[in-house]
PDB file of C-alpha atoms in Angstrom:
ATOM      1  CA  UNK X  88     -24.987  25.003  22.685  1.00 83.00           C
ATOM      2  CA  UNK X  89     -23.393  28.142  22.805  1.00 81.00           C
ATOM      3  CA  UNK X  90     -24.786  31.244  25.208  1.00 86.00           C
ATOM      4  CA  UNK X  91     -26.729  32.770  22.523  1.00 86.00           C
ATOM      5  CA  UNK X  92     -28.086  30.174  20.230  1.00 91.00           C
ATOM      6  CA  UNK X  93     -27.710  26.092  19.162  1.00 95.00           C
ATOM      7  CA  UNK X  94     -25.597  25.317  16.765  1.00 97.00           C
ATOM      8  CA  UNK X  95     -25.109  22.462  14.139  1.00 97.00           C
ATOM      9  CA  UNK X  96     -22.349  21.392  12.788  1.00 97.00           C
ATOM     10  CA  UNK X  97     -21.899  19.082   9.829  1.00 97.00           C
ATOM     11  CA  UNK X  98     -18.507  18.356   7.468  1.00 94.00           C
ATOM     12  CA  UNK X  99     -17.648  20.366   4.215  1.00 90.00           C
ATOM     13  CA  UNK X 100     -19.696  17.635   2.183  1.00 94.00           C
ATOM     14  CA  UNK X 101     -22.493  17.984   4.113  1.00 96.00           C
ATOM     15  CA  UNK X 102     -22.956  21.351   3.269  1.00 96.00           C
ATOM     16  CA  UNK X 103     -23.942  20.065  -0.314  1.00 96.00           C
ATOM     17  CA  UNK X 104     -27.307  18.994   1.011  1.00 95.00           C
ATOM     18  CA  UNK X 105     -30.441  20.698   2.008  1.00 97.00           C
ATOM     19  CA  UNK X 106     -31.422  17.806   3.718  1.00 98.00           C
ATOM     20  CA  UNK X 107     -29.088  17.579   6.378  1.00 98.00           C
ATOM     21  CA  UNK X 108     -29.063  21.126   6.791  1.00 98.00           C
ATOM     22  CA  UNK X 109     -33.027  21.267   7.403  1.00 98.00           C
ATOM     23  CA  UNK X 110     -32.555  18.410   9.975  1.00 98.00           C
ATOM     24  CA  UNK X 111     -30.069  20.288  11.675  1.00 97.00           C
ATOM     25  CA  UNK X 112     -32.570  23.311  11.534  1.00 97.00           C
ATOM     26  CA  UNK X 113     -35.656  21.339  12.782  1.00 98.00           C
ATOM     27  CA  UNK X 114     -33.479  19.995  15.777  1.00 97.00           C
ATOM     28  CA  UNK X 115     -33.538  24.178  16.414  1.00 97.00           C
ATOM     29  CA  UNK X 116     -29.638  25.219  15.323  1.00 98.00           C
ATOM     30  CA  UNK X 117     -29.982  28.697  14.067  1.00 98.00           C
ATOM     31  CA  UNK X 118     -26.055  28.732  13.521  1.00 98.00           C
ATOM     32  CA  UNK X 119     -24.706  26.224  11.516  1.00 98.00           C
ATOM     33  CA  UNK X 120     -21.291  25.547  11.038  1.00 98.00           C
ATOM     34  CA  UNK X 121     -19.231  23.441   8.379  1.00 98.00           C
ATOM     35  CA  UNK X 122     -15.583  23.060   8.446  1.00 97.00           C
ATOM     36  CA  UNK X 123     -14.014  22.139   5.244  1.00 95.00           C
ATOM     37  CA  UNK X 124     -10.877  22.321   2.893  1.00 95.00           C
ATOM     38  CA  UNK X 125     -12.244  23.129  -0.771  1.00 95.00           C
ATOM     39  CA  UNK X 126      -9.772  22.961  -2.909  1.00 95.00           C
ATOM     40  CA  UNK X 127      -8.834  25.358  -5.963  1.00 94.00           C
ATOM     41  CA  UNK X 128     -11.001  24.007  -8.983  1.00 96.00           C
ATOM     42  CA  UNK X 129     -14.327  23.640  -6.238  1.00 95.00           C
ATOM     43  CA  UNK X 130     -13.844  26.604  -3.968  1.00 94.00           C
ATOM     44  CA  UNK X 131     -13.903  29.197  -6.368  1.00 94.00           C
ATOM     45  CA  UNK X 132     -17.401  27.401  -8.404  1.00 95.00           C
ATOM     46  CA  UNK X 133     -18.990  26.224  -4.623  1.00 97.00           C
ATOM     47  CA  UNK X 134     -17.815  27.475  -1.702  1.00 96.00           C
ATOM     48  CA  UNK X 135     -19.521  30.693  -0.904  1.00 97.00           C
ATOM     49  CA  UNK X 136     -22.575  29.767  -3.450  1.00 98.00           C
ATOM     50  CA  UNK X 137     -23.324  26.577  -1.128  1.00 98.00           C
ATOM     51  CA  UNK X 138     -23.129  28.709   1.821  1.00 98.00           C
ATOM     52  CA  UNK X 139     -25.414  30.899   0.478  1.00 98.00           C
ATOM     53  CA  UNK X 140     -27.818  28.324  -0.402  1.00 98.00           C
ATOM     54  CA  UNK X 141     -27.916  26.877   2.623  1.00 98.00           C
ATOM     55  CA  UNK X 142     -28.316  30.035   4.954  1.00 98.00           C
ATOM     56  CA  UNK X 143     -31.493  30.940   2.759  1.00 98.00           C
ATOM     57  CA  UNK X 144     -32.601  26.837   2.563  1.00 97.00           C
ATOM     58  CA  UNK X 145     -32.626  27.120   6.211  1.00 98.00           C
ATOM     59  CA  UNK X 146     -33.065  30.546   7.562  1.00 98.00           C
ATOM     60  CA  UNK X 147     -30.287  30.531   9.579  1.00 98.00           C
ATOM     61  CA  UNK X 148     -26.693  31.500   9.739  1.00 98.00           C
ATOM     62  CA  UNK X 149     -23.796  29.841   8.110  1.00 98.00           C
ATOM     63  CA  UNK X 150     -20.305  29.674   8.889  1.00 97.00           C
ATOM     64  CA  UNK X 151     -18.176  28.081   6.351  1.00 97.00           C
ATOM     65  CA  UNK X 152     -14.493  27.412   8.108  1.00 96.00           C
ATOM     66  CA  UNK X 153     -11.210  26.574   6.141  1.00 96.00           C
ATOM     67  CA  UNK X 154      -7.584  26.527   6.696  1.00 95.00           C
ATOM     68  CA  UNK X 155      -5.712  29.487   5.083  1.00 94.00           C
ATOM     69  CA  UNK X 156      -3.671  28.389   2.024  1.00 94.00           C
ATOM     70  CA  UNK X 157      -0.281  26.614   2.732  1.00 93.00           C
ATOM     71  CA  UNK X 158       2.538  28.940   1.224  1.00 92.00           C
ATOM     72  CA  UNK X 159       4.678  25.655   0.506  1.00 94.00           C
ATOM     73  CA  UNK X 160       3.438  24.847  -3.297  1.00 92.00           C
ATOM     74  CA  UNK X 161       3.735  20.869  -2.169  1.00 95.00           C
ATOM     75  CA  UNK X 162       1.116  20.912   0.450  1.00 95.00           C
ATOM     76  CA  UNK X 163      -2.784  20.711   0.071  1.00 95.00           C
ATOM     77  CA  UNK X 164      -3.584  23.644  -1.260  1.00 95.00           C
ATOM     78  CA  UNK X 165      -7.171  24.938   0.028  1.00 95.00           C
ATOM     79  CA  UNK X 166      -9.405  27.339  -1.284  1.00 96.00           C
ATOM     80  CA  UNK X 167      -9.417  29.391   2.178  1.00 95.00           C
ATOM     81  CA  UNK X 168     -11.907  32.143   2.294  1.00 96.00           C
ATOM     82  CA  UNK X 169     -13.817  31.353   5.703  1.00 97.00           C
ATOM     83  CA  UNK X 170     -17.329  33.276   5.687  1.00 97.00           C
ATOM     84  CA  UNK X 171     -20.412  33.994   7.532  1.00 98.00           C
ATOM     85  CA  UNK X 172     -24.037  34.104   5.670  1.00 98.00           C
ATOM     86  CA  UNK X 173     -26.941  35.372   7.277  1.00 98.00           C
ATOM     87  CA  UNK X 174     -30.300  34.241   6.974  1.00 98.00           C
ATOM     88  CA  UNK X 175     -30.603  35.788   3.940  1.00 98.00           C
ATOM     89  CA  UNK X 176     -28.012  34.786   2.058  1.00 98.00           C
ATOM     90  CA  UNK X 177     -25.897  38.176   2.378  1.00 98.00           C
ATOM     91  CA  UNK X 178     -22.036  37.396   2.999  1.00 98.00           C
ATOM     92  CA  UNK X 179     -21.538  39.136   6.186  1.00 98.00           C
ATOM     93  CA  UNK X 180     -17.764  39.000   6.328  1.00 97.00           C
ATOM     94  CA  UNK X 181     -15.071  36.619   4.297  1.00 96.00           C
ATOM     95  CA  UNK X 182     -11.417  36.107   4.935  1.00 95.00           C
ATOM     96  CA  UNK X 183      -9.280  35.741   1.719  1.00 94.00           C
ATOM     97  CA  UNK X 184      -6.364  32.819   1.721  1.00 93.00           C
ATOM     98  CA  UNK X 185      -4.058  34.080   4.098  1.00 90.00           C
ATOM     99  CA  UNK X 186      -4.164  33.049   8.429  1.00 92.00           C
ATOM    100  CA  UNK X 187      -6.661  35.923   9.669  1.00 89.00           C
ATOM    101  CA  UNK X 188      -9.099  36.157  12.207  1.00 89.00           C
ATOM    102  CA  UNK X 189     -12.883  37.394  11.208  1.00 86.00           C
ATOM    103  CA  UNK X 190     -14.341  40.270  13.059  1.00 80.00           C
TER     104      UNK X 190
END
């Protein structure tokens, strides 16, 4: 519960399903929130498109949190690109790879 709304919160697989989302809806979340570390082949091909899908599946707003991409070539190497989606499936702001803060 934050001051100004309930939120849900589910895993980066979970976003991959309308169902959970809807349930997450029902229980009255109008944010949801999924943290997750897509990586280079799925990011690009699901990340924001799932986000999307589910802000308009559900009416609500998205937030779709990653870690910024490691600089060290060895480490996991994650698609970044943290976003918010409003109800109507408009990106309302997007971070890139790099550590950044959203505003």
């Amino acid at each position: 519960q934050l001051p100004w709304c309930l939120t849900g919160v589910g895993i980066c697989y979970d976003v991959r399903f309308p169902e959970y989302a809807l349930a997450l809806r029902r229980a009255g979340a109008k944010l949801l929130i999924f943290p997750g570390a897509f990586n280079m082949r799925t990011g690009p091909a699901h990340w924001s498109l799932l986000a999307r899908a589910r802000a308009v599946d559900t009416q609500a707003f998205v937030a779709m949190v990653s870690p910024a991409r490691s600089t060290d070539r060895k480490d996991y190497q994650a698609w970044g690109h943290s976003l918010l989606v409003d109800p109507w499936g408009d990106v309302v702001v997007e971070a890139d790879a790099a550590p950044g803060v959203l505003g």
